[in-house]
mmCIF file of C-alpha atoms and ligand atoms in Angstrom:
data_model
loop_
_atom_site.group_PDB
_atom_site.id
_atom_site.type_symbol
_atom_site.label_atom_id
_atom_site.label_comp_id
_atom_site.label_asym_id
_atom_site.label_seq_id
_atom_site.Cartn_x
_atom_site.Cartn_y
_atom_site.Cartn_z
ATOM 1 C CA MET A 14 13.223 0.245 16.636
ATOM 2 C CA ASN A 15 13.664 -3.948 17.087
ATOM 3 C CA GLY A 16 11.904 -3.954 20.198
ATOM 4 C CA SER A 17 12.938 -5.732 23.527
ATOM 5 C CA PRO A 18 11.371 -9.000 23.956
ATOM 6 C CA SER A 19 9.299 -6.869 26.622
ATOM 7 C CA THR A 20 8.115 -3.740 23.962
ATOM 8 C CA PRO A 21 7.578 -5.726 20.403
ATOM 9 C CA HIS A 22 6.715 -3.366 18.231
ATOM 10 C CA SER A 23 3.908 -4.082 15.923
ATOM 11 C CA ALA A 24 3.340 -2.095 12.926
ATOM 12 C CA VAL A 25 0.384 -1.561 10.477
ATOM 13 C CA TYR A 26 0.616 -0.454 7.160
ATOM 14 C CA PRO A 27 -2.897 0.702 5.743
ATOM 15 C CA GLY A 28 -3.618 1.256 2.026
ATOM 16 C CA SER A 29 -5.773 0.609 -0.754
ATOM 17 C CA PHE A 30 -2.912 -1.190 -3.015
ATOM 18 C CA ASP A 31 -5.063 -1.313 -6.256
ATOM 19 C CA PRO A 32 -2.202 -2.459 -6.973
ATOM 20 C CA LEU A 33 0.697 -3.092 -4.639
ATOM 21 C CA THR A 34 3.370 -0.995 -6.441
ATOM 22 C CA ARG A 35 7.288 -1.556 -6.008
ATOM 23 C CA GLY A 36 7.417 1.846 -3.913
ATOM 24 C CA HIS A 37 4.494 0.245 -1.533
ATOM 25 C CA LEU A 38 7.080 -2.769 -1.447
ATOM 26 C CA ASP A 39 9.863 -1.249 -0.676
ATOM 27 C CA VAL A 40 8.170 0.784 2.255
ATOM 28 C CA ILE A 41 6.879 -3.034 3.756
ATOM 29 C CA GLU A 42 10.471 -4.448 3.487
ATOM 30 C CA ARG A 43 11.896 -1.373 4.875
ATOM 31 C CA ALA A 44 9.230 -1.648 7.914
ATOM 32 C CA ALA A 45 10.057 -5.434 8.486
ATOM 33 C CA GLN A 46 13.606 -4.258 9.284
ATOM 34 C CA LEU A 47 12.698 -1.678 11.787
ATOM 35 C CA PHE A 48 9.844 -3.707 13.370
ATOM 36 C CA ASP A 49 9.389 -7.072 14.835
ATOM 37 C CA HIS A 50 5.904 -7.445 13.054
ATOM 38 C CA VAL A 51 4.323 -5.403 10.022
ATOM 39 C CA LEU A 52 0.512 -6.008 9.182
ATOM 40 C CA VAL A 53 -0.494 -5.037 5.730
ATOM 41 C CA ALA A 54 -3.621 -3.788 6.364
ATOM 42 C CA VAL A 55 -5.677 -3.835 3.020
ATOM 43 C CA VAL A 56 -8.709 -1.361 2.722
ATOM 44 C CA VAL A 57 -11.810 -3.299 1.783
ATOM 45 C CA ASN A 58 -13.602 -0.142 -0.233
ATOM 46 C CA PRO A 59 -11.025 2.661 -1.262
ATOM 47 C CA GLN A 60 -12.815 5.915 -0.394
ATOM 48 C CA LYS A 61 -11.182 7.419 -3.948
ATOM 49 C CA ARG A 62 -13.132 4.977 -6.807
ATOM 50 C CA GLU A 63 -14.322 1.633 -7.500
ATOM 51 C CA PRO A 64 -11.180 -0.447 -6.997
ATOM 52 C CA LEU A 65 -9.835 -2.159 -10.505
ATOM 53 C CA PHE A 66 -8.940 -5.248 -8.347
ATOM 54 C CA THR A 67 -11.127 -7.433 -5.743
ATOM 55 C CA LEU A 68 -9.884 -7.264 -2.522
ATOM 56 C CA ASP A 69 -9.341 -11.283 -2.725
ATOM 57 C CA GLU A 70 -6.986 -10.039 -5.755
ATOM 58 C CA ARG A 71 -5.064 -7.159 -3.970
ATOM 59 C CA GLU A 72 -4.349 -9.469 -0.983
ATOM 60 C CA ALA A 73 -3.155 -12.798 -3.025
ATOM 61 C CA MET A 74 -0.737 -10.108 -4.778
ATOM 62 C CA ILE A 75 0.639 -8.631 -1.792
ATOM 63 C CA ARG A 76 0.661 -11.897 -0.083
ATOM 64 C CA GLU A 77 3.026 -13.393 -2.917
ATOM 65 C CA SER A 78 4.911 -9.864 -2.835
ATOM 66 C CA VAL A 79 5.862 -10.201 0.630
ATOM 67 C CA ALA A 80 6.568 -14.015 0.805
ATOM 68 C CA HIS A 81 10.080 -13.672 1.269
ATOM 69 C CA LEU A 82 9.604 -11.509 4.387
ATOM 70 C CA GLY A 83 8.841 -13.917 7.826
ATOM 71 C CA ASN A 84 7.701 -10.854 10.032
ATOM 72 C CA VAL A 85 4.928 -9.738 7.575
ATOM 73 C CA GLU A 86 1.150 -10.553 7.696
ATOM 74 C CA VAL A 87 -1.683 -9.402 5.287
ATOM 75 C CA ASP A 88 -5.222 -8.752 6.709
ATOM 76 C CA HIS A 89 -7.985 -6.166 5.456
ATOM 77 C CA PHE A 90 -10.163 -3.931 7.134
ATOM 78 C CA ARG A 91 -13.124 -1.879 6.929
ATOM 79 C CA GLY A 92 -14.512 0.812 8.759
ATOM 80 C CA LEU A 93 -11.953 3.379 10.783
ATOM 81 C CA LEU A 94 -7.869 2.181 10.464
ATOM 82 C CA ALA A 95 -7.964 3.696 14.605
ATOM 83 C CA ASP A 96 -9.984 0.453 15.587
ATOM 84 C CA PHE A 97 -8.472 -1.792 13.483
ATOM 85 C CA VAL A 98 -4.944 -1.067 14.805
ATOM 86 C CA ARG A 99 -6.351 -1.224 18.138
ATOM 87 C CA HIS A 100 -8.098 -4.667 17.608
ATOM 88 C CA ARG A 101 -4.893 -6.153 15.900
ATOM 89 C CA ALA A 102 -2.817 -4.729 19.159
ATOM 90 C CA GLY A 103 -0.669 -2.472 16.647
ATOM 91 C CA THR A 104 1.778 -0.286 18.431
ATOM 92 C CA VAL A 105 2.444 2.111 15.540
ATOM 93 C CA ILE A 106 0.830 3.089 12.074
ATOM 94 C CA VAL A 107 3.445 3.150 9.074
ATOM 95 C CA LYS A 108 2.991 5.203 6.092
ATOM 96 C CA GLY A 109 5.214 6.252 2.998
ATOM 97 C CA LEU A 110 5.954 10.003 2.015
ATOM 98 C CA ARG A 111 6.582 10.331 -1.397
ATOM 99 C CA VAL A 112 6.776 13.922 -2.055
ATOM 100 C CA VAL A 113 6.218 17.109 0.291
ATOM 101 C CA SER A 114 2.337 17.551 -0.867
ATOM 102 C CA ASP A 115 1.522 13.994 0.766
ATOM 103 C CA PHE A 116 2.679 15.449 3.804
ATOM 104 C CA GLU A 117 0.156 17.835 4.369
ATOM 105 C CA SER A 118 -3.050 14.982 4.362
ATOM 106 C CA GLU A 119 -0.821 12.221 5.937
ATOM 107 C CA MET A 120 0.035 14.871 8.885
ATOM 108 C CA ALA A 121 -3.609 15.377 9.413
ATOM 109 C CA THR A 122 -4.610 11.947 9.336
ATOM 110 C CA ALA A 123 -1.585 10.788 11.143
ATOM 111 C CA LEU A 124 -2.921 13.700 14.192
ATOM 112 C CA MET A 125 -6.706 12.148 13.894
ATOM 113 C CA ASN A 126 -5.315 8.736 14.356
ATOM 114 C CA ARG A 127 -3.698 9.498 17.169
ATOM 115 C CA SER A 128 -6.591 11.237 18.922
ATOM 116 C CA LEU A 129 -8.654 8.179 18.071
ATOM 117 C CA SER A 130 -6.782 5.550 19.267
ATOM 118 C CA ALA A 131 -3.513 6.754 20.514
ATOM 119 C CA VAL A 132 -1.152 4.973 18.647
ATOM 120 C CA ASP A 133 1.670 7.216 16.611
ATOM 121 C CA THR A 134 2.157 7.417 12.732
ATOM 122 C CA VAL A 135 5.624 6.584 11.499
ATOM 123 C CA PHE A 136 6.731 8.074 7.951
ATOM 124 C CA LEU A 137 9.245 6.629 5.972
ATOM 125 C CA PRO A 138 10.325 8.589 3.123
ATOM 126 C CA SER A 139 9.848 6.948 -0.127
ATOM 127 C CA ASP A 140 12.874 5.980 -2.015
ATOM 128 C CA PRO A 141 13.767 8.248 -4.822
ATOM 129 C CA ARG A 142 13.900 5.456 -7.333
ATOM 130 C CA TRP A 143 9.738 5.275 -6.402
ATOM 131 C CA SER A 144 8.809 8.544 -5.715
ATOM 132 C CA PHE A 145 6.956 9.369 -8.607
ATOM 133 C CA VAL A 146 5.125 5.873 -8.581
ATOM 134 C CA SER A 147 1.640 5.294 -7.646
ATOM 135 C CA SER A 148 -1.231 2.986 -7.734
ATOM 136 C CA THR A 149 -3.097 5.484 -10.010
ATOM 137 C CA LEU A 150 -0.540 6.435 -12.416
ATOM 138 C CA VAL A 151 0.415 2.784 -12.832
ATOM 139 C CA LYS A 152 -3.389 2.164 -13.937
ATOM 140 C CA GLU A 153 -3.607 4.829 -15.855
ATOM 141 C CA VAL A 154 -0.483 3.844 -18.075
ATOM 142 C CA TYR A 155 -2.012 0.069 -17.967
ATOM 143 C CA ASN A 156 -5.215 0.956 -18.879
ATOM 144 C CA LEU A 157 -3.727 2.853 -22.178
ATOM 145 C CA GLY A 158 -1.857 0.158 -23.200
ATOM 146 C CA GLY A 159 1.575 1.084 -21.760
ATOM 147 C CA ASP A 160 4.292 -0.983 -20.014
ATOM 148 C CA VAL A 161 4.246 -1.098 -15.981
ATOM 149 C CA ALA A 162 7.029 -3.677 -15.536
ATOM 150 C CA ALA A 163 9.008 -1.154 -14.124
ATOM 151 C CA PHE A 164 6.422 -0.011 -11.330
ATOM 152 C CA VAL A 165 4.895 -2.856 -9.922
ATOM 153 C CA PRO A 166 6.299 -6.223 -8.137
ATOM 154 C CA PRO A 167 6.462 -9.220 -10.512
ATOM 155 C CA ALA A 168 3.361 -11.145 -8.767
ATOM 156 C CA VAL A 169 1.373 -7.986 -9.728
ATOM 157 C CA LEU A 170 2.667 -7.351 -13.080
ATOM 158 C CA ARG A 171 1.615 -11.007 -13.798
ATOM 159 C CA VAL A 172 -2.088 -10.615 -13.060
ATOM 160 C CA MET A 173 -1.935 -7.106 -14.698
ATOM 161 C CA GLN A 174 -0.690 -9.026 -17.441
ATOM 162 C CA ALA A 175 -3.221 -11.767 -17.663
ATOM 163 C CA ASN A 176 -6.064 -9.149 -17.368
ATOM 164 C CA ARG A 177 -4.953 -6.751 -19.703
ATOM 165 C CA PRO A 178 -7.620 -4.272 -20.769
ATOM 166 C CA PRO A 179 -8.974 -5.946 -24.143
ATOM 167 C CA HIS A 180 -8.920 -2.736 -26.475
ATOM 168 C CA PRO A 181 -5.854 -0.409 -25.230
ATOM 169 C CA VAL A 182 -5.716 2.540 -27.355
ATOM 170 C CA PRO A 183 -3.683 2.067 -30.428
ATOM 171 C CA PRO A 184 -0.681 4.299 -30.744
ATOM 172 C CA ASN A 185 -0.883 7.720 -32.751
ATOM 173 C CA VAL A 186 -4.567 7.466 -33.203
ATOM 174 C CA SER A 187 -6.610 10.401 -32.626
ATOM 175 C CA SER A 188 -10.355 10.699 -31.778
HETATM 176 O O1 LIG B 204 -3.531 3.692 -0.289
HETATM 177 P P1 LIG B 204 -4.541 4.538 0.124
HETATM 178 O O2 LIG B 204 -6.117 4.983 -0.687
HETATM 179 O O3 LIG B 204 -3.656 6.365 0.310
HETATM 180 O O4 LIG B 204 -5.066 4.310 1.536
HETATM 181 C C1 LIG B 204 -5.807 5.457 2.408
HETATM 182 C C2 LIG B 204 -6.098 4.934 3.537
HETATM 183 C C3 LIG B 204 -6.775 3.344 3.405
HETATM 184 C C4 LIG B 204 -5.025 4.641 4.670
HETATM 185 C C5 LIG B 204 -7.144 5.308 4.361
HETATM 186 O O5 LIG B 204 -8.259 5.902 3.390
HETATM 187 C C6 LIG B 204 -7.843 4.730 5.498
HETATM 188 O O6 LIG B 204 -6.849 4.899 6.629
HETATM 189 N N1 LIG B 204 -9.036 4.652 5.316
HETATM 190 C C7 LIG B 204 -9.760 4.175 6.601
HETATM 191 C C8 LIG B 204 -10.716 5.263 7.075
HETATM 192 C C9 LIG B 204 -10.612 6.001 8.293
HETATM 193 O O7 LIG B 204 -9.876 5.216 9.460
HETATM 194 N N2 LIG B 204 -10.263 7.020 8.528
HETATM 195 C C10 LIG B 204 -9.918 8.312 9.109
HETATM 196 C C11 LIG B 204 -8.659 8.566 9.005
HETATM 197 S S1 LIG B 204 -8.516 10.195 9.335
#
């Protein structure tokens, strides 16, 4: 989908990225092959809950992780994704699909975004190596003192290790 000079394709890859996982990075790397430009769009206030990492931390970890990709940029947005995509002249939204159950909500979101902005969403199937990896699970393992090195890029691991929760639950201790 690399566009001709007259039809450049600028893809917006939105998410909370709290934090960026290896699965996210895989989607970014593949999108960077498919599209002329990829804008990683970090939502300022994730809807799920208070983020573990600040916006600045999330953006910095992504920037370092995508430094090897010349056509990838990182920015943040608040409010409607559809408005942001229009504002940044995006031509397509990219989302990764890990498991079939992701599809239901992603489909509705894609159709809503197309109604709002006339921008389509392209789904990239997750690499099977990362299909079970989510930011939520990574945070749960991390908060309980587990090793997350296999699931996050080095730049993320460094920050996570530096901020390691002060009192991980000792193994084999029941409360
Ligand atoms: O990584 P996440 O948490 O799954 O990302 C969700 C995100 C940021 C893509 C989604 O919550 C979003 O698009 N938020 C912006 C608000 C919006 O536009 N909502 C209407 C979409 S139908």
